[in-house]
Amino acid sequence: MIFEPSKCEPDPGVPARRALIRRAIGASVLALVIGGGCGRAGGDRTASPGNASRAGAVRVVATTTIVADLVRQIGQDRVEVDCLMAPGIDPHSYKATPRDADRLAAADLVVASGLHLEGRLADLLGRLGRQRPVVSVGDGLPRDRLLFGGPEIADPHVWFDASLWALAAPVVADALARLDPAGAAAYDAAGRAVAARLTRLHADLAARIAAIPDERRVLVTAHDAFRYFGRAYGIEVVGVQGLSTESEAGLGDINRLVELLVARRIPAVFVETSVSDRNVAALVEGASARGHTVTLGGRLYSDSLGAPGSGADTLEGALEANVAAIVTALGGDPAPVVVEPSGRATPGDTR
Ligand SMILES: [Zn+2]
């Protein structure tokens, strides 16, 4: 059966490809096989192995929305990108479904974030790596730019430093060029353009965070995803959970953070799109019991980008949205901040 690979988001070439495929196999079959996109929660989409898509395109399966964005921007119309995890999915706890295994097996190239971000996919990716190229972007970054949670435990959240993620661009461009040498110049040019944009964004974000008064420049979030962000942009970062959402926050952690919020009069804490709000809500309640009002400063994009059309469906958009929310909540904006409990809220809702 022929199928159309799922996409995390549409690109300009999709309508034309759809028209071609529709003519080739008939609309009735197509209606059955086009599943949801990465916009559907769960990342469980219809796909089957071994089927060709656009002739000559490099078929890439990317694990996370963040990696998929990078591959898409560098591969452009030479590459078909199938994103394993949907927006809002937590990569630390994500387990592959049988369909995911089929999707991965059909790829010319698998691109993972790496550094153990996709902890529960490690065995599967290891096995796949014996059969086809599997690139872990994080493993291609300079080791001296990584942060460590232990002697050999690198913090995987490298995309939060735009200047560091810029170094991931050539890793992807090189991997694509090895598979598709005819596109090497295009991948190299696109990779350089992405890196240049990220470098400019890095300077812009740093300037905006620097505008937050010193004493309030503290980012309290659900899990410890923002250490690279803190280092890059000069903001102290405190996560309720550890580097992985697989770790448990204890009562002692909550109490310690409540003490911090009260003692330093920190006005806002942040929830994340891919992590439970439970621990952050406990902080707000704990501070309130101590007579200090803490607001929810917004829902930050952490280990996943936003849904297509959200404006945060690229890393650049997500970083922009996060910084807007952080600056608003910590910078003294008098407007109250409201976070929808549905999980669909974005930092944009805070403006
Ligand atoms: Zn994380």
PDB file of N, CA and C and ligand atoms in Angstrom, residues 92 117 157 223 225 243 303, ligand 1:
ATOM      1  N   HIS A  92      11.302  12.373  27.309  1.00  0.00           N
ATOM      2  CA  HIS A  92      11.969  11.541  28.321  1.00  0.00           C
ATOM      3  C   HIS A  92      11.203  10.243  28.553  1.00  0.00           C
ATOM      4  N   LEU A 117      18.154  12.112  25.756  1.00  0.00           N
ATOM      5  CA  LEU A 117      16.838  12.761  25.879  1.00  0.00           C
ATOM      6  C   LEU A 117      15.738  11.725  25.659  1.00  0.00           C
ATOM      7  N   HIS A 157      19.288  19.208  27.056  1.00  0.00           N
ATOM      8  CA  HIS A 157      18.414  20.299  26.581  1.00  0.00           C
ATOM      9  C   HIS A 157      19.198  21.402  25.876  1.00  0.00           C
ATOM     10  N   HIS A 223      10.653  21.211  35.364  1.00  0.00           N
ATOM     11  CA  HIS A 223      11.805  20.298  35.392  1.00  0.00           C
ATOM     12  C   HIS A 223      13.040  21.036  34.895  1.00  0.00           C
ATOM     13  N   ALA A 225      15.042  21.774  32.679  1.00  0.00           N
ATOM     14  CA  ALA A 225      15.332  21.792  31.250  1.00  0.00           C
ATOM     15  C   ALA A 225      16.087  23.043  30.812  1.00  0.00           C
ATOM     16  N   LEU A 243      16.938  16.612  35.668  1.00  0.00           N
ATOM     17  CA  LEU A 243      17.165  16.752  34.233  1.00  0.00           C
ATOM     18  C   LEU A 243      16.148  15.988  33.405  1.00  0.00           C
ATOM     19  N   ASP A 303      10.478  20.737  26.096  1.00  0.00           N
ATOM     20  CA  ASP A 303      11.048  19.650  25.297  1.00  0.00           C
ATOM     21  C   ASP A 303      10.237  19.382  24.036  1.00  0.00           C
TER      22      ASP A 303
HETATM   23 ZN    ZN B   1      13.514  17.632  29.516  1.00  0.00          ZN
END
